[in-house]
mmCIF file of C-alpha atoms in Angstrom:
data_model
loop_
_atom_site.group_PDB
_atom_site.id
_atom_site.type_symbol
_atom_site.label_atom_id
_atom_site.label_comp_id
_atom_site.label_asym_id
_atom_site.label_seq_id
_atom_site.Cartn_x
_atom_site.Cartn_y
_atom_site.Cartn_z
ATOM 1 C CA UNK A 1 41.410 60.513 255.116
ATOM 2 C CA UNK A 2 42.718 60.582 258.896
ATOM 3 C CA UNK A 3 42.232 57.646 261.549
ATOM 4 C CA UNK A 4 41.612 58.486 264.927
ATOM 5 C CA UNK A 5 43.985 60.544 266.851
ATOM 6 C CA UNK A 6 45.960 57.566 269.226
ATOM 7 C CA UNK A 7 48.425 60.237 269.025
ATOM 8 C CA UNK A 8 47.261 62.282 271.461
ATOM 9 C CA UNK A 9 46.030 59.409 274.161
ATOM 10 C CA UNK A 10 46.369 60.521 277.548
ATOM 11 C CA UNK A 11 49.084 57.299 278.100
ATOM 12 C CA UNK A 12 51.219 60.114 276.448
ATOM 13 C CA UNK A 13 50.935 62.988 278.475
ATOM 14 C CA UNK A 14 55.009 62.104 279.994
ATOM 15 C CA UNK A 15 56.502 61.072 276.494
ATOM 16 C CA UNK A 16 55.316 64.253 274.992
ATOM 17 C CA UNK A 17 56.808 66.170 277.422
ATOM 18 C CA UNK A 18 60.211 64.555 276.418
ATOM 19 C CA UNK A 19 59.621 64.324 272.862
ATOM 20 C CA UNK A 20 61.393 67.609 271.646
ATOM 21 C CA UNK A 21 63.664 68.283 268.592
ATOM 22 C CA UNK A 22 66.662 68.525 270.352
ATOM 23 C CA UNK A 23 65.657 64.627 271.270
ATOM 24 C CA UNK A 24 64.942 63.846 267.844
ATOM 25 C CA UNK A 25 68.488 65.516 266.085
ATOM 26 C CA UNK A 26 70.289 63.772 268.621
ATOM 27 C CA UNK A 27 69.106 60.370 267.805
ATOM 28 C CA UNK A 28 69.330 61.695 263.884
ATOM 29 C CA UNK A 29 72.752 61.893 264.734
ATOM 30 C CA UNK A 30 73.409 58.261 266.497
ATOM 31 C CA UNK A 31 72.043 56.050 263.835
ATOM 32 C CA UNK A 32 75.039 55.928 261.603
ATOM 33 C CA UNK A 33 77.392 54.907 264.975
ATOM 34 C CA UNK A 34 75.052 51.673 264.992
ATOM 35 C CA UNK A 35 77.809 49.756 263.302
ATOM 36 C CA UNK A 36 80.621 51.885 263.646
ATOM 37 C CA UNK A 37 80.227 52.679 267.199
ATOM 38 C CA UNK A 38 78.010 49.950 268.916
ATOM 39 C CA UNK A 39 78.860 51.261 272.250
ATOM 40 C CA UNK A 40 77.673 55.096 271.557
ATOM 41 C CA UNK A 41 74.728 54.161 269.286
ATOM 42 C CA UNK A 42 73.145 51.338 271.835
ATOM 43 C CA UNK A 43 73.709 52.734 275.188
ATOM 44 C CA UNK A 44 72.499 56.437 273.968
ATOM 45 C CA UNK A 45 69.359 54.236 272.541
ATOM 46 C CA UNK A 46 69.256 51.939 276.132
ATOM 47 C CA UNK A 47 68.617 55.056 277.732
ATOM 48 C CA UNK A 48 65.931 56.505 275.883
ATOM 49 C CA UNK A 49 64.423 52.968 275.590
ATOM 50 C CA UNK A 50 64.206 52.820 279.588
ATOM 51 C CA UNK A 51 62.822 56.796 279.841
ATOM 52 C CA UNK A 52 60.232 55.387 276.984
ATOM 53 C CA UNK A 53 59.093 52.623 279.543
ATOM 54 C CA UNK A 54 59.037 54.770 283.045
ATOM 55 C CA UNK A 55 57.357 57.928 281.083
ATOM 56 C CA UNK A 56 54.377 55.277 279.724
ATOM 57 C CA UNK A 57 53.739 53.375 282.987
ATOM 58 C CA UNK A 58 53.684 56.809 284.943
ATOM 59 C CA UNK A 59 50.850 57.628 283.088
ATOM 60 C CA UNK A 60 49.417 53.779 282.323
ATOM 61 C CA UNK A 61 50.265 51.466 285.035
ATOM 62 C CA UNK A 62 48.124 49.910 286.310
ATOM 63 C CA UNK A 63 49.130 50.022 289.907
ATOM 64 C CA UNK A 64 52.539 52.228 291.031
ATOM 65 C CA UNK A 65 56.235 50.797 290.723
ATOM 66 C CA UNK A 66 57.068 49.448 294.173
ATOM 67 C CA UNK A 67 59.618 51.968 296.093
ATOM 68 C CA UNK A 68 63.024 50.023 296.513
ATOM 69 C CA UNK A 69 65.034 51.386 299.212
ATOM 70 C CA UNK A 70 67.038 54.756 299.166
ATOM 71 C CA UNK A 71 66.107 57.801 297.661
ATOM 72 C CA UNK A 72 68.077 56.257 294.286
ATOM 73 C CA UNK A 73 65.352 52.981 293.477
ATOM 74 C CA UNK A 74 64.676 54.484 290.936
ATOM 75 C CA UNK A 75 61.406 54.622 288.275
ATOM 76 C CA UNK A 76 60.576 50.586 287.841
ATOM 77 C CA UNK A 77 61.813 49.567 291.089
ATOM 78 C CA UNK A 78 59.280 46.286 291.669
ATOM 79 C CA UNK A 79 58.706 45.506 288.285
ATOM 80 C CA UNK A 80 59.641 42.970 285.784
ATOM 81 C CA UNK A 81 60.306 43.664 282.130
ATOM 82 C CA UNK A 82 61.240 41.618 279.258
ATOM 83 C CA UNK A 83 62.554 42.601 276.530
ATOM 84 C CA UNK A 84 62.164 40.774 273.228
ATOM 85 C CA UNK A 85 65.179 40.263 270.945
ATOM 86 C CA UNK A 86 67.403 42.363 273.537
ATOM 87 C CA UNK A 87 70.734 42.000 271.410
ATOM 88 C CA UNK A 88 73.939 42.462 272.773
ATOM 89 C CA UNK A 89 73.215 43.457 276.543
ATOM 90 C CA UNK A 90 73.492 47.453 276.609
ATOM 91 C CA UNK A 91 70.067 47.729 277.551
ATOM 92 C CA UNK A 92 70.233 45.677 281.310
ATOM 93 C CA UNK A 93 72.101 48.359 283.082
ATOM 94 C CA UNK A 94 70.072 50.879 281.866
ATOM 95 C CA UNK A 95 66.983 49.115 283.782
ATOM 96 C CA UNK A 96 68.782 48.052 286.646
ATOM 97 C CA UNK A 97 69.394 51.877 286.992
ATOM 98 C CA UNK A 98 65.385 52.003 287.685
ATOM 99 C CA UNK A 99 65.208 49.688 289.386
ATOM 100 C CA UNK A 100 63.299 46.814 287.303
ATOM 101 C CA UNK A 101 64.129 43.091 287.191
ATOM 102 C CA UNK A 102 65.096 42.859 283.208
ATOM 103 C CA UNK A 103 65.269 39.833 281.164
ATOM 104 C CA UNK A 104 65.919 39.411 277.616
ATOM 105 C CA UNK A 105 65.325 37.151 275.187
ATOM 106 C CA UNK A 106 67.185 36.782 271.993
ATOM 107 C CA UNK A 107 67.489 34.241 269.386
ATOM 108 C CA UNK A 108 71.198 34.579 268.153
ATOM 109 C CA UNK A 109 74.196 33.845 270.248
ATOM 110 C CA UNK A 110 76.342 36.002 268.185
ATOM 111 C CA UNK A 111 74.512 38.970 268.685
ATOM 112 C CA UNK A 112 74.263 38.182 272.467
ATOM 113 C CA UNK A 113 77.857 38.019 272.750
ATOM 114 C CA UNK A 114 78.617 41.018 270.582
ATOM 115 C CA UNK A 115 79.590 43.690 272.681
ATOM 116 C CA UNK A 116 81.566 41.131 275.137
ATOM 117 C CA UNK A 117 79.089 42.098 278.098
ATOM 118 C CA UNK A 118 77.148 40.239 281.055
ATOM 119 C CA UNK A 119 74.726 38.411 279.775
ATOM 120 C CA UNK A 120 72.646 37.514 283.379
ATOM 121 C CA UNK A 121 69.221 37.709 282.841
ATOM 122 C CA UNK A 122 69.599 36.811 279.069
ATOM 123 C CA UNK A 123 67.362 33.771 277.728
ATOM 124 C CA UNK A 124 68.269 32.089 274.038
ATOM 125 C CA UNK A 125 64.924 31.783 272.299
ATOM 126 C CA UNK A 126 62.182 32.920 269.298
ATOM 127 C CA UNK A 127 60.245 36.050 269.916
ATOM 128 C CA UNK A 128 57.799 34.210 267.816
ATOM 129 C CA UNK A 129 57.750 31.688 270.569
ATOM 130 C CA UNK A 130 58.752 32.981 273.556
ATOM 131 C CA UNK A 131 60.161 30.656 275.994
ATOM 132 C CA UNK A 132 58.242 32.186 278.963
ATOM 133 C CA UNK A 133 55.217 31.175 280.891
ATOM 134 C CA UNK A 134 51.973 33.230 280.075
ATOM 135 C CA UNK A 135 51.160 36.463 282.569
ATOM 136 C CA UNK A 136 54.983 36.293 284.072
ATOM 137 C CA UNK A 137 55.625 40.240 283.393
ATOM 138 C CA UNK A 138 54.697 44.083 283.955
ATOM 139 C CA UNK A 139 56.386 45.037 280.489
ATOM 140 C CA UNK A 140 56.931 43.345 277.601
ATOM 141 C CA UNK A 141 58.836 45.404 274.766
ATOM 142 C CA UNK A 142 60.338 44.873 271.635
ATOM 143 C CA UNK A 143 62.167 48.099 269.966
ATOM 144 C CA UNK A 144 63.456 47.808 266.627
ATOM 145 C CA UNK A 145 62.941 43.829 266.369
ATOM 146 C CA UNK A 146 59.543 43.520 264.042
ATOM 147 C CA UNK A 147 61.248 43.834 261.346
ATOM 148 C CA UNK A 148 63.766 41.219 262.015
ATOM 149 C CA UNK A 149 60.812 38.461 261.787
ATOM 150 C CA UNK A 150 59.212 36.826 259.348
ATOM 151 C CA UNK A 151 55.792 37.168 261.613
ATOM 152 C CA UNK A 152 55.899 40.198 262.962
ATOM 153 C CA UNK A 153 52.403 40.112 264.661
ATOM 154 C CA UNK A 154 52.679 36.502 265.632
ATOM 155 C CA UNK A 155 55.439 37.494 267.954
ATOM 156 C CA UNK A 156 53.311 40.470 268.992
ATOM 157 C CA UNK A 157 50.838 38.224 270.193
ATOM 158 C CA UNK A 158 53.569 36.543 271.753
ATOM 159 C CA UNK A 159 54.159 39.741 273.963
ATOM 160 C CA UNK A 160 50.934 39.870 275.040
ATOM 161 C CA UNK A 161 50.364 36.379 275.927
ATOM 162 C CA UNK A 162 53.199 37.020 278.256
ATOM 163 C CA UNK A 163 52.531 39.885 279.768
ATOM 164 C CA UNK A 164 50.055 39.805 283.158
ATOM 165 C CA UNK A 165 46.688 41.435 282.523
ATOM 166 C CA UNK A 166 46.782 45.500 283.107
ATOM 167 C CA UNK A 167 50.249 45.272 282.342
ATOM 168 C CA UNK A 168 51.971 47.257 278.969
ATOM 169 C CA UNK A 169 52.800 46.059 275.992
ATOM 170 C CA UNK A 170 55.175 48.212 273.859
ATOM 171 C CA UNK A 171 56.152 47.296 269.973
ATOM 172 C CA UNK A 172 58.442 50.158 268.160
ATOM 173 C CA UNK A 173 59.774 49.130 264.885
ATOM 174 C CA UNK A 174 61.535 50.702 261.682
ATOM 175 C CA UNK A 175 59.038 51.088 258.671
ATOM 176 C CA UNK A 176 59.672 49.534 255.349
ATOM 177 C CA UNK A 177 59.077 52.505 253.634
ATOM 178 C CA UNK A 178 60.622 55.155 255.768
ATOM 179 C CA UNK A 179 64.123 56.371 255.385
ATOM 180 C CA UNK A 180 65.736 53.852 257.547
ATOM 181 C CA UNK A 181 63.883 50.802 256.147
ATOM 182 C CA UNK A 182 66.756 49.301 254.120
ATOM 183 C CA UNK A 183 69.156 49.601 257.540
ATOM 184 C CA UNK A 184 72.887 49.758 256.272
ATOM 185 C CA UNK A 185 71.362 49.595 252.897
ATOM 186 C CA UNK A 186 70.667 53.183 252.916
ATOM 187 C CA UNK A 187 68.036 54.342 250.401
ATOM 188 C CA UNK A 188 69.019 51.870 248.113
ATOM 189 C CA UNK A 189 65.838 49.570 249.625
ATOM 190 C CA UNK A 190 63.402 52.158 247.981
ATOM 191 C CA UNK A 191 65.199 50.301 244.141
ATOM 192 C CA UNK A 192 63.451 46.725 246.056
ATOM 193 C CA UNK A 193 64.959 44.837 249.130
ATOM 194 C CA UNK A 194 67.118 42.599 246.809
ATOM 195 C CA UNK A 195 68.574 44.815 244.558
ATOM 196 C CA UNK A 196 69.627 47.158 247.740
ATOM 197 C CA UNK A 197 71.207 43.676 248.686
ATOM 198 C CA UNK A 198 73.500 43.299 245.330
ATOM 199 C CA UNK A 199 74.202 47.112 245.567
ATOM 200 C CA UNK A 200 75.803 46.296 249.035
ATOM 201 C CA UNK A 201 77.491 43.613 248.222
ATOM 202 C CA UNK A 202 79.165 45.386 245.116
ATOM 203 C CA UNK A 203 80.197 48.370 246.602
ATOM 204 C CA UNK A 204 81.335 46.650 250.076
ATOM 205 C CA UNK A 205 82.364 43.464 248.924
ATOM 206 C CA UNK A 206 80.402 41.188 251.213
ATOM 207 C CA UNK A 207 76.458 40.931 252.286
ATOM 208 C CA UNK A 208 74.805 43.381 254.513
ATOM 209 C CA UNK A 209 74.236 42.071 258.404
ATOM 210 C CA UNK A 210 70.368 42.675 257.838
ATOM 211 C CA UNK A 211 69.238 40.675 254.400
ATOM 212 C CA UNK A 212 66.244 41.227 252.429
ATOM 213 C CA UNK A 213 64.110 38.623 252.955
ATOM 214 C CA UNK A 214 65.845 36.490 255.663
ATOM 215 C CA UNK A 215 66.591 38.806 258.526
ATOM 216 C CA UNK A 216 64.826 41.820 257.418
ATOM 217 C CA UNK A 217 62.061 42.123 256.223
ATOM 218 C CA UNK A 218 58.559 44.713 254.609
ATOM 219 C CA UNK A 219 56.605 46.096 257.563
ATOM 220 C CA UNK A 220 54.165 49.068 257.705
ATOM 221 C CA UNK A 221 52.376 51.421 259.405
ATOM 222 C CA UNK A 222 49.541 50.081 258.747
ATOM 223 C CA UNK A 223 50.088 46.880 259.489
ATOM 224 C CA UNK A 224 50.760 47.592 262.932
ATOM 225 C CA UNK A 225 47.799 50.075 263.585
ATOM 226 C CA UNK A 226 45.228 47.113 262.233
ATOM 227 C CA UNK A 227 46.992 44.261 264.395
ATOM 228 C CA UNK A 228 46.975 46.492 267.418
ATOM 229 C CA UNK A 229 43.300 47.269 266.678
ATOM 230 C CA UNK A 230 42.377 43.845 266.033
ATOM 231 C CA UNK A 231 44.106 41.555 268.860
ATOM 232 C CA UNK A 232 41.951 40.435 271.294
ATOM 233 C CA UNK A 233 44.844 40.081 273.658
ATOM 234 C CA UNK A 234 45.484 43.246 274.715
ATOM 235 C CA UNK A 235 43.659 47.175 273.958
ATOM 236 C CA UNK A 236 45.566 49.490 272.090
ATOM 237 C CA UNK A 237 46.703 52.741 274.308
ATOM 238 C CA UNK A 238 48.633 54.535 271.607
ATOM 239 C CA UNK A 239 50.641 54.599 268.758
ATOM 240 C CA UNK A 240 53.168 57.472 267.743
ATOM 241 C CA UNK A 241 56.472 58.042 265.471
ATOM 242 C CA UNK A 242 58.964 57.020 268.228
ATOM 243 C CA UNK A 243 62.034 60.019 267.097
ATOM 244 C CA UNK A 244 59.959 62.484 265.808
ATOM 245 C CA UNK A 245 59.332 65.275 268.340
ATOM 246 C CA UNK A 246 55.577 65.848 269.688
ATOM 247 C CA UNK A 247 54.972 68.031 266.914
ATOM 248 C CA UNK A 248 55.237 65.716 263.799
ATOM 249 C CA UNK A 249 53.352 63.125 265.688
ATOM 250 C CA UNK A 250 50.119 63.626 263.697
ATOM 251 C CA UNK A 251 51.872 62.065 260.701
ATOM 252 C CA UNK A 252 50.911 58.740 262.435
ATOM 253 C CA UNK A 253 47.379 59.064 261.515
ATOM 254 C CA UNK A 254 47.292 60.049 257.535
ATOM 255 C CA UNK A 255 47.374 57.242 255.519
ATOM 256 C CA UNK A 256 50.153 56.619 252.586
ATOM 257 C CA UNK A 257 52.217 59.817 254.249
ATOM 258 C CA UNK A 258 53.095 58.057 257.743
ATOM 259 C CA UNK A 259 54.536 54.843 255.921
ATOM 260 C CA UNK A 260 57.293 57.153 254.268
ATOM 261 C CA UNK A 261 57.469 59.772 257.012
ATOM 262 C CA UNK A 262 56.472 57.978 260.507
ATOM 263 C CA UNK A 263 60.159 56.010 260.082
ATOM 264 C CA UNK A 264 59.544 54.321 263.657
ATOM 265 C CA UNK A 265 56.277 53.079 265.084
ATOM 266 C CA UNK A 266 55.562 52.887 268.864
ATOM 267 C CA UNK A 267 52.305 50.586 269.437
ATOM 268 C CA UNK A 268 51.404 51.049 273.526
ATOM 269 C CA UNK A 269 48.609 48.826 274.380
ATOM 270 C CA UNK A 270 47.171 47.027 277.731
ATOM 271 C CA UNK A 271 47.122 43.196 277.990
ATOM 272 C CA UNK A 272 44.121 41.741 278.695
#
């Protein structure tokens, strides 16, 4: 049986337009660098984070991006994001480069410190409780940090109590069940999140960075669809595989299929 089509959502009209193969084998190609090349595998990702954000509010802002100065401001210039469990800081020169005010928050110093860069802007804090005053920004986003939570929705709830009414709220996070739902596990996590743990720790002699039931943890595509559907804080825009290219975005809406093939769910929605 298929759900409604919030694949097709006219909030998607500029993503589409990006959303080719080429796009998709290229990221195919970056994942395994996340560990072994931090610096290629987040700042390729930074990027097509920030082209995420200006493609959605060109077609669902609710008012235009304020021009900055020059003909180089940018696509954000004027507005405020905040980005939820921002890690190690490749992602704040990418949005100065459009010209938005960009503040993270994340919840482990180590990971802030990682990559040894600037950390201005950066607040230490829960996504689950957000350490920010209700309706302070444009854009609230979260990619790849749902999973990471114990309460996935709570903090989602979080993002919308924080973002300003008409502004966007974006939530894109790795599925349980899809390929890359067990991380640096590989496909071990389909054998059950704890025996993919012991199989990592056998063959590599220590524990993964992402364990089973402490800092990862089961998510769906389902489970996202019926918050987003549910909240009262905010109206859901759209919801799409986030690497697949426009083509393959249908898999969002057959049930069973996307939670295997969908890998990465976007959720777009409106705060309220």
């Amino acid at each position: 049986m298929l759900t409604d089509p919030v694949h097709r959502s006219p909030a998607l009209r500029s993503v589409a337009r990006r959303a080719t193969l080429g796009r998709s084998l290229g990221l195919l190609r970056s994942f395994p660098l996340e560990q072994a090349d931090p610096d290629a595998f987040y700042s390729g990702l930074a990027r097509d984070t920030v082209e995420l954000v200006a493609d959605l509010w060109a077609e669902s802002g609710d008012r235009p991006a304020r021009p900055g100065p020059g003909p180089d401001a940018g696509r954000l210039p004027g507005l405020t994001v905040l980005d939820v469990g921002g890690g190690p800081g490749y992602f704040s020169d990418a949005y100065a480069v459009e010209g938005a005010r960009y503040v993270s928050v994340e919840p482990d110093v180590g990971e802030m410190s990682a990559a040894g860069l600037d950390q201005t802007g950066s607040i230490r804090g829960s996504g689950m409780a957000l350490p920010v005053r209700t309706d302070a920004v444009d854009v609230c986003i979260s990619s790849n940090v749902a999973e990471h939570v114990p309460e996935p929705w709570r903090m989602a709830e979080e993002m919308c109590r924080v973002t300003r009414p008409g502004g966007l709220v974006v939530v894109s996070y790795t599925l349980w069940y899809g390929p890359f739902g067990g991380h640096e596990m590989g496909l071990t996590h389909y054998l059950g999140g704890e025996r993919a743990r012991r199989l990592y720790e056998r063959r590599h002699g220590h524990p993964p960075k992402n364990v089973y039931g402490e800092s990862l943890f089961e998510v769906g595509c389902a489970d996202g669809l019926a918050w987003a559907r549910d909240t009262d804080a905010a109206d859901l825009l759209a919801a799409f595989p986030r690497y697949h290219p426009r083509w393959a975005w249908w898999l969002v809406r057959v049930p069973l299929v996307r939670e295997v093939l969908v890998s990465n769910l976007v959720l777009v929605l409106r705060a309220k």
